[in-house]
JSON list of C-alpha atoms in Angstrom, two decimals:
[
{"chain": "A", "resi": 1236, "resn": "MET", "atom": "CA", "xyz": [0.73, -4.54, 18.22]},
{"chain": "A", "resi": 1237, "resn": "SER", "atom": "CA", "xyz": [-1.71, -2.95, 20.59]},
{"chain": "A", "resi": 1238, "resn": "GLY", "atom": "CA", "xyz": [-4.62, -0.49, 20.25]},
{"chain": "A", "resi": 1239, "resn": "ILE", "atom": "CA", "xyz": [-5.40, 1.48, 17.27]},
{"chain": "A", "resi": 1240, "resn": "ILE", "atom": "CA", "xyz": [-3.11, 1.18, 14.06]},
{"chain": "A", "resi": 1241, "resn": "THR", "atom": "CA", "xyz": [-1.84, 4.63, 12.72]},
{"chain": "A", "resi": 1242, "resn": "VAL", "atom": "CA", "xyz": [-1.17, 5.10, 9.15]},
{"chain": "A", "resi": 1243, "resn": "ILE", "atom": "CA", "xyz": [0.24, 7.85, 6.80]},
{"chain": "A", "resi": 1244, "resn": "ILE", "atom": "CA", "xyz": [-0.75, 7.86, 2.93]},
{"chain": "A", "resi": 1245, "resn": "ALA", "atom": "CA", "xyz": [0.49, 9.17, 0.00]},
{"chain": "A", "resi": 1246, "resn": "GLU", "atom": "CA", "xyz": [-1.55, 8.41, -2.96]},
{"chain": "A", "resi": 1247, "resn": "ASP", "atom": "CA", "xyz": [-2.21, 10.91, -6.28]},
{"chain": "A", "resi": 1248, "resn": "HIS", "atom": "CA", "xyz": [-5.23, 9.32, -7.37]},
{"chain": "A", "resi": 1249, "resn": "PRO", "atom": "CA", "xyz": [-8.06, 11.50, -5.27]},
{"chain": "A", "resi": 1250, "resn": "VAL", "atom": "CA", "xyz": [-10.65, 8.91, -5.57]},
{"chain": "A", "resi": 1251, "resn": "PHE", "atom": "CA", "xyz": [-8.64, 6.12, -4.30]},
{"chain": "A", "resi": 1252, "resn": "ARG", "atom": "CA", "xyz": [-7.28, 8.02, -1.71]},
{"chain": "A", "resi": 1253, "resn": "ASP", "atom": "CA", "xyz": [-10.49, 9.54, -0.49]},
{"chain": "A", "resi": 1254, "resn": "THR", "atom": "CA", "xyz": [-11.92, 5.71, -0.27]},
{"chain": "A", "resi": 1255, "resn": "LEU", "atom": "CA", "xyz": [-9.15, 4.37, 1.49]},
{"chain": "A", "resi": 1256, "resn": "VAL", "atom": "CA", "xyz": [-9.25, 7.13, 4.27]},
{"chain": "A", "resi": 1257, "resn": "PHE", "atom": "CA", "xyz": [-12.96, 6.35, 4.35]},
{"chain": "A", "resi": 1258, "resn": "PHE", "atom": "CA", "xyz": [-12.89, 2.86, 4.77]},
{"chain": "A", "resi": 1259, "resn": "LEU", "atom": "CA", "xyz": [-9.80, 2.67, 7.02]},
{"chain": "A", "resi": 1260, "resn": "ARG", "atom": "CA", "xyz": [-11.53, 5.14, 9.32]},
{"chain": "A", "resi": 1261, "resn": "TYR", "atom": "CA", "xyz": [-14.45, 3.02, 9.34]},
{"chain": "A", "resi": 1262, "resn": "ALA", "atom": "CA", "xyz": [-12.44, -0.03, 10.26]},
{"chain": "A", "resi": 1263, "resn": "ARG", "atom": "CA", "xyz": [-11.27, 2.16, 13.09]},
{"chain": "A", "resi": 1264, "resn": "PHE", "atom": "CA", "xyz": [-7.69, 2.84, 11.83]},
{"chain": "A", "resi": 1265, "resn": "LYS", "atom": "CA", "xyz": [-6.03, 6.48, 12.72]},
{"chain": "A", "resi": 1266, "resn": "VAL", "atom": "CA", "xyz": [-5.18, 8.29, 9.53]},
{"chain": "A", "resi": 1267, "resn": "MET", "atom": "CA", "xyz": [-2.86, 10.74, 10.64]},
{"chain": "A", "resi": 1268, "resn": "ALA", "atom": "CA", "xyz": [-2.39, 12.19, 6.92]},
{"chain": "A", "resi": 1269, "resn": "ALA", "atom": "CA", "xyz": [-3.40, 11.60, 3.34]},
{"chain": "A", "resi": 1270, "resn": "THR", "atom": "CA", "xyz": [-1.14, 13.38, 0.69]},
{"chain": "A", "resi": 1271, "resn": "THR", "atom": "CA", "xyz": [-0.78, 13.17, -2.91]},
{"chain": "A", "resi": 1272, "resn": "THR", "atom": "CA", "xyz": [3.22, 12.76, -3.18]},
{"chain": "A", "resi": 1273, "resn": "GLY", "atom": "CA", "xyz": [6.08, 11.27, -1.28]},
{"chain": "A", "resi": 1274, "resn": "GLN", "atom": "CA", "xyz": [7.68, 14.48, -0.73]},
{"chain": "A", "resi": 1275, "resn": "ALA", "atom": "CA", "xyz": [4.32, 15.84, 0.81]},
{"chain": "A", "resi": 1276, "resn": "LEU", "atom": "CA", "xyz": [4.07, 12.42, 2.93]},
{"chain": "A", "resi": 1277, "resn": "LYS", "atom": "CA", "xyz": [7.67, 13.52, 3.96]},
{"chain": "A", "resi": 1278, "resn": "GLU", "atom": "CA", "xyz": [6.33, 16.52, 5.32]},
{"chain": "A", "resi": 1279, "resn": "ALA", "atom": "CA", "xyz": [3.68, 15.37, 7.04]},
{"chain": "A", "resi": 1280, "resn": "ILE", "atom": "CA", "xyz": [5.18, 13.18, 9.18]},
{"chain": "A", "resi": 1281, "resn": "ASP", "atom": "CA", "xyz": [5.50, 14.43, 12.96]},
{"chain": "A", "resi": 1282, "resn": "PRO", "atom": "CA", "xyz": [8.83, 13.18, 14.51]},
{"chain": "A", "resi": 1283, "resn": "ASN", "atom": "CA", "xyz": [7.05, 13.38, 17.68]},
{"chain": "A", "resi": 1284, "resn": "CYS", "atom": "CA", "xyz": [3.93, 11.22, 16.76]},
{"chain": "A", "resi": 1285, "resn": "LEU", "atom": "CA", "xyz": [4.67, 8.73, 14.09]},
{"chain": "A", "resi": 1286, "resn": "PRO", "atom": "CA", "xyz": [2.47, 6.34, 12.14]},
{"chain": "A", "resi": 1287, "resn": "GLY", "atom": "CA", "xyz": [2.57, 2.76, 12.51]},
{"chain": "A", "resi": 1288, "resn": "ILE", "atom": "CA", "xyz": [2.38, 2.38, 8.52]},
{"chain": "A", "resi": 1289, "resn": "ALA", "atom": "CA", "xyz": [2.88, 4.44, 5.48]},
{"chain": "A", "resi": 1290, "resn": "ILE", "atom": "CA", "xyz": [0.82, 3.56, 2.33]},
{"chain": "A", "resi": 1291, "resn": "ILE", "atom": "CA", "xyz": [3.08, 4.74, -0.37]},
{"chain": "A", "resi": 1292, "resn": "ASN", "atom": "CA", "xyz": [1.55, 4.69, -4.25]},
{"chain": "A", "resi": 1293, "resn": "TYR", "atom": "CA", "xyz": [4.00, 3.32, -6.95]},
{"chain": "A", "resi": 1294, "resn": "LYS", "atom": "CA", "xyz": [3.92, 4.69, -10.26]},
{"chain": "A", "resi": 1295, "resn": "SER", "atom": "CA", "xyz": [6.52, 3.44, -12.93]},
{"chain": "A", "resi": 1296, "resn": "THR", "atom": "CA", "xyz": [6.70, 6.92, -14.22]},
{"chain": "A", "resi": 1297, "resn": "GLU", "atom": "CA", "xyz": [7.52, 8.37, -10.88]},
{"chain": "A", "resi": 1298, "resn": "PRO", "atom": "CA", "xyz": [11.16, 6.90, -9.70]},
{"chain": "A", "resi": 1299, "resn": "SER", "atom": "CA", "xyz": [10.66, 8.88, -6.32]},
{"chain": "A", "resi": 1300, "resn": "THR", "atom": "CA", "xyz": [8.99, 6.24, -5.02]},
{"chain": "A", "resi": 1301, "resn": "PHE", "atom": "CA", "xyz": [11.85, 4.28, -4.38]},
{"chain": "A", "resi": 1302, "resn": "ASN", "atom": "CA", "xyz": [13.57, 7.14, -3.23]},
{"chain": "A", "resi": 1303, "resn": "THR", "atom": "CA", "xyz": [10.67, 7.96, -0.33]},
{"chain": "A", "resi": 1304, "resn": "ILE", "atom": "CA", "xyz": [10.97, 4.36, 0.73]},
{"chain": "A", "resi": 1305, "resn": "GLN", "atom": "CA", "xyz": [14.45, 4.60, 1.37]},
{"chain": "A", "resi": 1306, "resn": "TRP", "atom": "CA", "xyz": [14.22, 8.19, 3.04]},
{"chain": "A", "resi": 1307, "resn": "MET", "atom": "CA", "xyz": [11.47, 6.44, 5.22]},
{"chain": "A", "resi": 1308, "resn": "LYS", "atom": "CA", "xyz": [13.55, 3.35, 6.05]},
{"chain": "A", "resi": 1309, "resn": "ALA", "atom": "CA", "xyz": [16.78, 5.55, 6.96]},
{"chain": "A", "resi": 1310, "resn": "GLN", "atom": "CA", "xyz": [14.43, 8.09, 8.83]},
{"chain": "A", "resi": 1311, "resn": "TYR", "atom": "CA", "xyz": [12.09, 6.41, 10.49]},
{"chain": "A", "resi": 1312, "resn": "PRO", "atom": "CA", "xyz": [12.96, 2.63, 10.60]},
{"chain": "A", "resi": 1313, "resn": "GLY", "atom": "CA", "xyz": [9.80, 1.83, 12.99]},
{"chain": "A", "resi": 1314, "resn": "ILE", "atom": "CA", "xyz": [7.36, 2.78, 10.16]},
{"chain": "A", "resi": 1315, "resn": "ARG", "atom": "CA", "xyz": [6.25, -0.26, 8.33]},
{"chain": "A", "resi": 1316, "resn": "VAL", "atom": "CA", "xyz": [6.05, 0.39, 4.75]},
{"chain": "A", "resi": 1317, "resn": "MET", "atom": "CA", "xyz": [2.93, -1.10, 2.51]},
{"chain": "A", "resi": 1318, "resn": "VAL", "atom": "CA", "xyz": [3.18, 0.03, -1.39]},
{"chain": "A", "resi": 1319, "resn": "THR", "atom": "CA", "xyz": [-0.01, 0.26, -3.50]},
{"chain": "A", "resi": 1320, "resn": "THR", "atom": "CA", "xyz": [0.34, -0.21, -7.19]},
{"chain": "A", "resi": 1321, "resn": "MET", "atom": "CA", "xyz": [-1.85, -0.74, -10.50]},
{"chain": "A", "resi": 1322, "resn": "PHE", "atom": "CA", "xyz": [1.66, -3.05, -11.33]},
{"chain": "A", "resi": 1323, "resn": "TYR", "atom": "CA", "xyz": [2.82, -6.22, -10.77]},
{"chain": "A", "resi": 1324, "resn": "PRO", "atom": "CA", "xyz": [6.21, -6.77, -12.62]},
{"chain": "A", "resi": 1325, "resn": "ALA", "atom": "CA", "xyz": [8.21, -9.49, -10.55]},
{"chain": "A", "resi": 1326, "resn": "THR", "atom": "CA", "xyz": [11.40, -6.94, -10.94]},
{"chain": "A", "resi": 1327, "resn": "VAL", "atom": "CA", "xyz": [9.53, -3.93, -8.87]},
{"chain": "A", "resi": 1328, "resn": "ILE", "atom": "CA", "xyz": [7.95, -6.46, -6.38]},
{"chain": "A", "resi": 1329, "resn": "SER", "atom": "CA", "xyz": [11.72, -7.72, -5.77]},
{"chain": "A", "resi": 1330, "resn": "LYS", "atom": "CA", "xyz": [13.02, -4.73, -5.39]},
{"chain": "A", "resi": 1331, "resn": "PHE", "atom": "CA", "xyz": [10.36, -3.70, -2.85]},
{"chain": "A", "resi": 1332, "resn": "GLN", "atom": "CA", "xyz": [11.57, -6.89, -0.79]},
{"chain": "A", "resi": 1333, "resn": "GLU", "atom": "CA", "xyz": [14.96, -6.21, -1.35]},
{"chain": "A", "resi": 1334, "resn": "MET", "atom": "CA", "xyz": [14.50, -2.79, 0.25]},
{"chain": "A", "resi": 1335, "resn": "GLY", "atom": "CA", "xyz": [12.62, -3.95, 3.47]},
{"chain": "A", "resi": 1336, "resn": "VAL", "atom": "CA", "xyz": [9.00, -2.99, 2.38]},
{"chain": "A", "resi": 1337, "resn": "GLU", "atom": "CA", "xyz": [6.51, -4.87, 4.16]},
{"chain": "A", "resi": 1338, "resn": "GLY", "atom": "CA", "xyz": [3.87, -5.37, 1.97]},
{"chain": "A", "resi": 1339, "resn": "VAL", "atom": "CA", "xyz": [2.46, -4.56, -1.63]},
{"chain": "A", "resi": 1340, "resn": "ILE", "atom": "CA", "xyz": [-1.06, -4.73, -2.75]},
{"chain": "A", "resi": 1341, "resn": "ILE", "atom": "CA", "xyz": [-2.35, -4.38, -6.32]},
{"chain": "A", "resi": 1342, "resn": "LYS", "atom": "CA", "xyz": [-4.95, -1.97, -6.68]},
{"chain": "A", "resi": 1343, "resn": "SER", "atom": "CA", "xyz": [-6.38, -3.64, -9.47]},
{"chain": "A", "resi": 1344, "resn": "TYR", "atom": "CA", "xyz": [-7.60, -6.68, -7.94]},
{"chain": "A", "resi": 1345, "resn": "ILE", "atom": "CA", "xyz": [-7.82, -5.69, -4.25]},
{"chain": "A", "resi": 1346, "resn": "LYS", "atom": "CA", "xyz": [-10.93, -5.90, -1.80]},
{"chain": "A", "resi": 1347, "resn": "ILE", "atom": "CA", "xyz": [-11.26, -3.77, 1.36]},
{"chain": "A", "resi": 1348, "resn": "ARG", "atom": "CA", "xyz": [-11.36, -7.04, 3.51]},
{"chain": "A", "resi": 1349, "resn": "TYR", "atom": "CA", "xyz": [-7.63, -8.16, 1.91]},
{"chain": "A", "resi": 1350, "resn": "LEU", "atom": "CA", "xyz": [-6.44, -4.58, 2.23]},
{"chain": "A", "resi": 1351, "resn": "ILE", "atom": "CA", "xyz": [-7.34, -4.56, 6.00]},
{"chain": "A", "resi": 1352, "resn": "THR", "atom": "CA", "xyz": [-6.07, -7.96, 6.69]},
{"chain": "A", "resi": 1353, "resn": "ALA", "atom": "CA", "xyz": [-2.89, -6.70, 5.10]},
{"chain": "A", "resi": 1354, "resn": "LEU", "atom": "CA", "xyz": [-2.60, -3.79, 7.03]},
{"chain": "A", "resi": 1355, "resn": "VAL", "atom": "CA", "xyz": [-3.25, -5.74, 10.39]},
{"chain": "A", "resi": 1356, "resn": "LEU", "atom": "CA", "xyz": [-0.74, -8.39, 9.54]},
{"chain": "A", "resi": 1357, "resn": "ILE", "atom": "CA", "xyz": [1.73, -5.68, 8.73]},
{"chain": "A", "resi": 1358, "resn": "ALA", "atom": "CA", "xyz": [1.12, -3.86, 11.63]},
{"chain": "A", "resi": 1359, "resn": "LYS", "atom": "CA", "xyz": [1.98, -7.17, 13.77]},
{"chain": "A", "resi": 1360, "resn": "GLY", "atom": "CA", "xyz": [5.51, -7.27, 12.03]},
{"chain": "A", "resi": 1361, "resn": "GLN", "atom": "CA", "xyz": [4.79, -9.81, 9.12]},
{"chain": "A", "resi": 1362, "resn": "THR", "atom": "CA", "xyz": [5.04, -9.16, 5.86]},
{"chain": "A", "resi": 1363, "resn": "CYS", "atom": "CA", "xyz": [2.25, -9.27, 3.05]},
{"chain": "A", "resi": 1364, "resn": "TYR", "atom": "CA", "xyz": [2.99, -10.04, -0.57]},
{"chain": "A", "resi": 1365, "resn": "PRO", "atom": "CA", "xyz": [0.92, -10.65, -3.71]},
{"chain": "A", "resi": 1366, "resn": "ASP", "atom": "CA", "xyz": [0.78, -14.51, -4.69]},
{"chain": "A", "resi": 1367, "resn": "PRO", "atom": "CA", "xyz": [1.47, -14.51, -7.97]},
{"chain": "A", "resi": 1368, "resn": "HIS", "atom": "CA", "xyz": [-0.73, -17.30, -8.62]},
{"chain": "A", "resi": 1369, "resn": "PHE", "atom": "CA", "xyz": [-4.04, -15.74, -7.20]},
{"chain": "A", "resi": 1370, "resn": "TYR", "atom": "CA", "xyz": [-3.78, -12.48, -9.63]},
{"chain": "A", "resi": 1371, "resn": "LYS", "atom": "CA", "xyz": [-3.10, -14.97, -12.70]},
{"chain": "A", "resi": 1372, "resn": "ARG", "atom": "CA", "xyz": [-6.24, -16.87, -11.81]},
{"chain": "A", "resi": 1373, "resn": "PHE", "atom": "CA", "xyz": [-8.09, -13.36, -11.23]},
{"chain": "A", "resi": 1374, "resn": "ARG", "atom": "CA", "xyz": [-7.15, -12.32, -14.29]},
{"chain": "A", "resi": 1375, "resn": "LYS", "atom": "CA", "xyz": [-8.56, -15.29, -16.10]},
{"chain": "A", "resi": 1376, "resn": "ASP", "atom": "CA", "xyz": [-11.74, -15.00, -14.15]},
{"chain": "A", "resi": 1377, "resn": "VAL", "atom": "CA", "xyz": [-12.47, -11.22, -15.11]},
{"chain": "A", "resi": 1378, "resn": "HIS", "atom": "CA", "xyz": [-11.37, -11.95, -18.96]},
{"chain": "A", "resi": 1379, "resn": "GLU", "atom": "CA", "xyz": [-13.89, -14.97, -19.03]},
{"chain": "A", "resi": 1380, "resn": "TRP", "atom": "CA", "xyz": [-16.93, -13.14, -17.03]},
{"chain": "A", "resi": 1381, "resn": "ASN", "atom": "CA", "xyz": [-15.99, -9.89, -19.60]},
{"chain": "A", "resi": 1382, "resn": "ASP", "atom": "CA", "xyz": [-16.33, -11.85, -22.58]}
]
C-alpha cells in the first residue's frame, strides 16, 4: 500500500453515508463516489481509475448485496471489499468470508478510529472481521449503562 487510500461507497442511509464520507475525507482518504445502492455503485466504477476498497452496506432485506459483492469480485478482483451492517449473525459473516470479503464492520458498535484502522489494514492486504466477544461485551455494557 502506498499513497492515498481510495474508496467507493454503497450506503442507503443518508446520514451514515454523509458522515462516513466526511470522516474519510478528513482522514485523507479519497472518496471516489458515494452511492445509495449496489447497482449505482456498479455504474459509478470507472474501469480506468479503480478504487482500492469498496464499502458496501448489507441489509438482510436486500439479497442484492451478495450479488453486488460477487460481481465486484469477478469483475474487479483487485478491489477489496468491506461490508457495513447493523446485523451480526454468524451465518452471514461466514458467507462474507467465503465470498472473499476482506472486512465487516458492525455499524451499531463502531467508533470512527476502528473504521479507519480497519480500512488501513484492508488496504494493506489484511482482513478485519468483528470479534464476537467484543460485541457481546459491548452489548452487555450498554444494557447495564442504560438500566
